[in-house]
Tab-separated table of C-alpha atoms in Angstrom:
chain	number	residue	atom	x	y	z
D	1	UNK	CA	-129.266	156.931	-97.455
D	2	UNK	CA	-129.936	153.476	-96.555
D	3	UNK	CA	-131.209	152.566	-100.062
D	4	UNK	CA	-128.119	154.084	-101.333
D	5	UNK	CA	-126.123	151.771	-99.114
D	6	UNK	CA	-128.080	148.729	-99.600
D	7	UNK	CA	-127.413	149.578	-103.509
D	8	UNK	CA	-123.719	149.610	-103.152
D	9	UNK	CA	-123.554	146.581	-100.989
D	10	UNK	CA	-125.254	144.790	-103.859
D	11	UNK	CA	-123.249	146.094	-106.265
D	12	UNK	CA	-120.071	144.953	-104.426
D	13	UNK	CA	-121.474	141.460	-103.969
D	14	UNK	CA	-122.182	141.124	-107.760
D	15	UNK	CA	-118.919	142.281	-108.591
D	16	UNK	CA	-117.349	139.634	-106.138
D	17	UNK	CA	-119.394	137.038	-107.688
D	18	UNK	CA	-118.108	137.920	-110.910
D	19	UNK	CA	-114.663	137.858	-109.784
D	20	UNK	CA	-115.207	134.449	-108.352
D	21	UNK	CA	-116.795	132.898	-111.667
D	22	UNK	CA	-114.226	134.477	-113.822
D	23	UNK	CA	-111.651	132.796	-111.520
D	24	UNK	CA	-113.381	129.255	-111.670
D	25	UNK	CA	-113.595	129.499	-115.424
D	26	UNK	CA	-109.624	130.222	-115.829
D	27	UNK	CA	-108.891	127.331	-113.426
D	28	UNK	CA	-111.235	125.321	-115.782
D	29	UNK	CA	-109.856	126.065	-118.670
D	30	UNK	CA	-106.231	125.585	-117.404
D	31	UNK	CA	-107.506	122.008	-116.721
D	32	UNK	CA	-109.275	121.320	-120.031
D	33	UNK	CA	-106.242	122.948	-121.895
D	34	UNK	CA	-103.043	121.706	-120.948
D	35	UNK	CA	-99.756	122.120	-123.063
D	36	UNK	CA	-100.043	120.914	-126.481
D	37	UNK	CA	-98.681	117.278	-126.692
D	38	UNK	CA	-96.237	116.527	-129.055
D	39	UNK	CA	-96.742	114.575	-132.191
D	40	UNK	CA	-94.934	111.903	-134.907
D	41	UNK	CA	-94.978	115.072	-137.215
D	42	UNK	CA	-92.522	116.951	-135.027
D	43	UNK	CA	-89.770	114.307	-135.226
D	44	UNK	CA	-89.561	115.028	-139.066
D	45	UNK	CA	-86.226	116.165	-140.081
D	46	UNK	CA	-82.309	115.426	-140.135
D	47	UNK	CA	-80.278	114.733	-137.247
D	48	UNK	CA	-76.585	114.472	-136.430
D	49	UNK	CA	-75.306	112.919	-133.146
D	50	UNK	CA	-73.166	110.117	-131.910
D	51	UNK	CA	-73.605	106.507	-131.078
D	52	UNK	CA	-71.808	104.179	-128.638
D	53	UNK	CA	-70.770	100.676	-129.726
D	54	UNK	CA	-70.491	97.858	-127.316
D	55	UNK	CA	-69.781	94.305	-128.851
D	56	UNK	CA	-69.895	91.093	-127.210
D	57	UNK	CA	-67.276	88.364	-127.695
D	58	UNK	CA	-68.052	85.669	-130.467
D	59	UNK	CA	-66.113	82.797	-132.208
D	60	UNK	CA	-64.941	84.848	-134.737
D	61	UNK	CA	-63.763	88.131	-132.743
D	62	UNK	CA	-63.117	86.861	-129.137
D	63	UNK	CA	-61.911	90.401	-127.754
D	64	UNK	CA	-64.197	93.072	-129.382
D	65	UNK	CA	-63.436	96.300	-128.360
D	66	UNK	CA	-66.025	99.181	-127.483
D	67	UNK	CA	-66.490	102.295	-129.134
D	68	UNK	CA	-67.831	105.574	-128.112
D	69	UNK	CA	-68.813	108.715	-129.871
D	70	UNK	CA	-68.955	107.808	-133.274
D	71	UNK	CA	-70.378	110.484	-135.590
D	72	UNK	CA	-73.648	109.395	-137.295
D	73	UNK	CA	-76.323	111.089	-139.393
D	74	UNK	CA	-79.872	110.444	-140.003
D	75	UNK	CA	-83.477	111.551	-140.757
D	76	UNK	CA	-86.687	110.938	-139.404
D	77	UNK	CA	-89.193	111.078	-142.910
D	78	UNK	CA	-92.860	112.275	-143.299
D	79	UNK	CA	-93.872	108.627	-143.369
D	80	UNK	CA	-92.742	107.793	-139.821
D	81	UNK	CA	-89.420	106.048	-140.180
D	82	UNK	CA	-85.950	106.617	-138.915
D	83	UNK	CA	-83.777	106.371	-142.183
D	84	UNK	CA	-80.133	106.154	-142.274
D	85	UNK	CA	-79.019	106.913	-145.716
D	86	UNK	CA	-75.487	105.561	-144.876
D	87	UNK	CA	-75.867	102.993	-141.842
D	88	UNK	CA	-72.652	102.349	-139.583
D	89	UNK	CA	-72.351	98.994	-140.913
D	90	UNK	CA	-68.339	99.223	-140.733
D	91	UNK	CA	-68.495	98.878	-137.085
D	92	UNK	CA	-70.606	95.688	-137.116
D	93	UNK	CA	-68.407	94.077	-139.542
D	94	UNK	CA	-65.315	94.933	-137.176
D	95	UNK	CA	-67.369	93.428	-134.188
D	96	UNK	CA	-67.845	90.499	-136.486
D	97	UNK	CA	-64.402	89.507	-137.814
D	98	UNK	CA	-62.245	91.699	-135.965
D	99	UNK	CA	-60.315	95.050	-137.061
D	100	UNK	CA	-57.617	93.370	-138.795
D	101	UNK	CA	-59.752	90.856	-140.971
D	102	UNK	CA	-62.135	93.757	-141.428
D	103	UNK	CA	-59.654	95.911	-142.868
D	104	UNK	CA	-59.594	93.320	-146.107
D	105	UNK	CA	-63.438	93.732	-146.160
D	106	UNK	CA	-64.543	97.093	-145.704
D	107	UNK	CA	-63.606	98.438	-149.011
D	108	UNK	CA	-66.057	96.011	-150.262
D	109	UNK	CA	-68.674	97.295	-147.919
D	110	UNK	CA	-70.307	100.260	-150.314
D	111	UNK	CA	-72.986	102.146	-148.854
D	112	UNK	CA	-75.698	100.542	-146.615
D	113	UNK	CA	-79.110	102.012	-146.095
D	114	UNK	CA	-81.403	101.188	-143.369
D	115	UNK	CA	-84.891	102.010	-142.412
D	116	UNK	CA	-86.462	101.517	-138.605
D	117	UNK	CA	-90.207	102.218	-138.329
D	118	UNK	CA	-91.577	104.332	-135.765
D	119	UNK	CA	-94.932	102.875	-133.602
D	120	UNK	CA	-97.782	104.866	-132.220
D	121	UNK	CA	-96.282	106.979	-129.735
D	122	UNK	CA	-97.153	107.983	-126.282
D	123	UNK	CA	-96.749	111.707	-125.669
D	124	UNK	CA	-97.271	114.691	-123.370
D	125	UNK	CA	-96.196	118.192	-123.760
D	126	UNK	CA	-92.326	117.563	-123.130
D	127	UNK	CA	-91.384	114.090	-124.302
D	128	UNK	CA	-92.729	111.368	-126.718
D	129	UNK	CA	-91.575	107.694	-126.715
D	130	UNK	CA	-92.596	105.112	-129.502
D	131	UNK	CA	-91.596	101.276	-130.172
D	132	UNK	CA	-89.557	100.736	-133.197
D	133	UNK	CA	-89.902	97.927	-135.760
D	134	UNK	CA	-86.615	96.883	-136.749
D	135	UNK	CA	-86.154	94.706	-140.032
D	136	UNK	CA	-82.924	92.404	-140.731
D	137	UNK	CA	-79.859	94.455	-142.003
D	138	UNK	CA	-78.352	93.496	-145.183
D	139	UNK	CA	-74.967	94.218	-145.971
D	140	UNK	CA	-73.618	92.968	-149.513
D	141	UNK	CA	-69.735	92.659	-149.551
D	142	UNK	CA	-69.685	93.579	-153.479
D	143	UNK	CA	-71.406	90.370	-154.346
D	144	UNK	CA	-68.486	88.190	-152.896
D	145	UNK	CA	-70.760	87.686	-149.550
D	146	UNK	CA	-74.239	88.429	-148.368
D	147	UNK	CA	-74.419	89.156	-144.389
D	148	UNK	CA	-77.676	89.010	-142.988
D	149	UNK	CA	-77.980	90.537	-139.396
D	150	UNK	CA	-81.003	90.636	-137.242
D	151	UNK	CA	-81.725	93.669	-135.157
D	152	UNK	CA	-84.264	94.295	-132.168
D	153	UNK	CA	-84.965	97.749	-130.275
D	154	UNK	CA	-85.297	96.565	-126.729
D	155	UNK	CA	-86.263	100.273	-125.680
D	156	UNK	CA	-88.763	102.707	-126.999
D	157	UNK	CA	-87.266	105.810	-128.899
D	158	UNK	CA	-87.580	108.955	-127.121
D	159	UNK	CA	-87.766	112.569	-128.288
D	160	UNK	CA	-87.925	115.751	-126.157
D	161	UNK	CA	-89.319	118.832	-127.143
D	162	UNK	CA	-86.046	120.512	-127.510
D	163	UNK	CA	-85.323	118.181	-130.405
D	164	UNK	CA	-82.854	115.580	-128.742
D	165	UNK	CA	-83.744	111.961	-129.649
D	166	UNK	CA	-82.367	108.598	-128.241
D	167	UNK	CA	-82.994	105.005	-129.406
D	168	UNK	CA	-81.038	101.429	-129.038
D	169	UNK	CA	-80.445	98.911	-131.655
D	170	UNK	CA	-79.307	95.307	-130.519
D	171	UNK	CA	-77.797	92.928	-132.985
D	172	UNK	CA	-79.001	89.560	-131.812
D	173	UNK	CA	-78.212	86.877	-134.781
D	174	UNK	CA	-76.028	87.100	-137.817
D	175	UNK	CA	-76.097	84.861	-140.895
D	176	UNK	CA	-73.577	84.206	-143.589
D	177	UNK	CA	-75.194	84.040	-147.143
D	178	UNK	CA	-78.647	83.865	-148.145
D	179	UNK	CA	-81.009	81.828	-150.135
D	180	UNK	CA	-79.726	78.252	-151.031
D	181	UNK	CA	-76.249	79.601	-149.955
D	182	UNK	CA	-77.237	80.608	-146.570
D	183	UNK	CA	-75.360	79.654	-143.685
D	184	UNK	CA	-76.961	78.693	-140.128
D	185	UNK	CA	-77.581	81.505	-138.088
D	186	UNK	CA	-75.359	82.346	-135.149
D	187	UNK	CA	-75.337	84.656	-131.978
D	188	UNK	CA	-73.992	87.995	-132.783
D	189	UNK	CA	-74.770	90.414	-129.267
D	190	UNK	CA	-73.772	94.268	-130.284
D	191	UNK	CA	-75.696	97.238	-128.747
D	192	UNK	CA	-75.915	100.599	-130.751
D	193	UNK	CA	-76.632	103.422	-128.594
D	194	UNK	CA	-77.684	106.402	-130.791
D	195	UNK	CA	-77.979	109.857	-129.086
D	196	UNK	CA	-78.766	113.284	-131.659
D	197	UNK	CA	-80.160	116.694	-132.018
D	198	UNK	CA	-82.397	117.678	-134.650
D	199	UNK	CA	-80.962	120.181	-137.033
């Protein structure tokens, strides 16, 4: 009888030890395998959303009006670029010379595409952020005039696992003409804040 009791006690102790080890193993697995980090490839796709345009006064347009909720579409390519098949350049032209003067030039604008390159991201399972490299924007007004606009990205692009993306462009300089016909660059401070959702 005593031997049977000792056997049961040892069996219970062994079972308890196995449960403890299993619990520790699960805890370690949880720590070593957290939620999957977002990757740059997950941004690939088409987006629709809006942007807010905040213009600063200039010599050409001393009283620019802010515009909000302007519809915009773009895509993030496999190569890691934010690609605008049709960049909203009309808003920049209006900010540059004013609504009335722009009315005569906008029919000459045509379609302006633009690409910004996404840098090395920082990510966790819920959000990804990355700096943007933003080249100069070239606006060709049907060969009559070329406008070159310097663009910065003052804040990192952010993307959430729900497919929401946000980034900001800031224009800093403008130059009328290029090459030998180029004028002196002058300040052109405008902010474009983009918010969109992956389709």
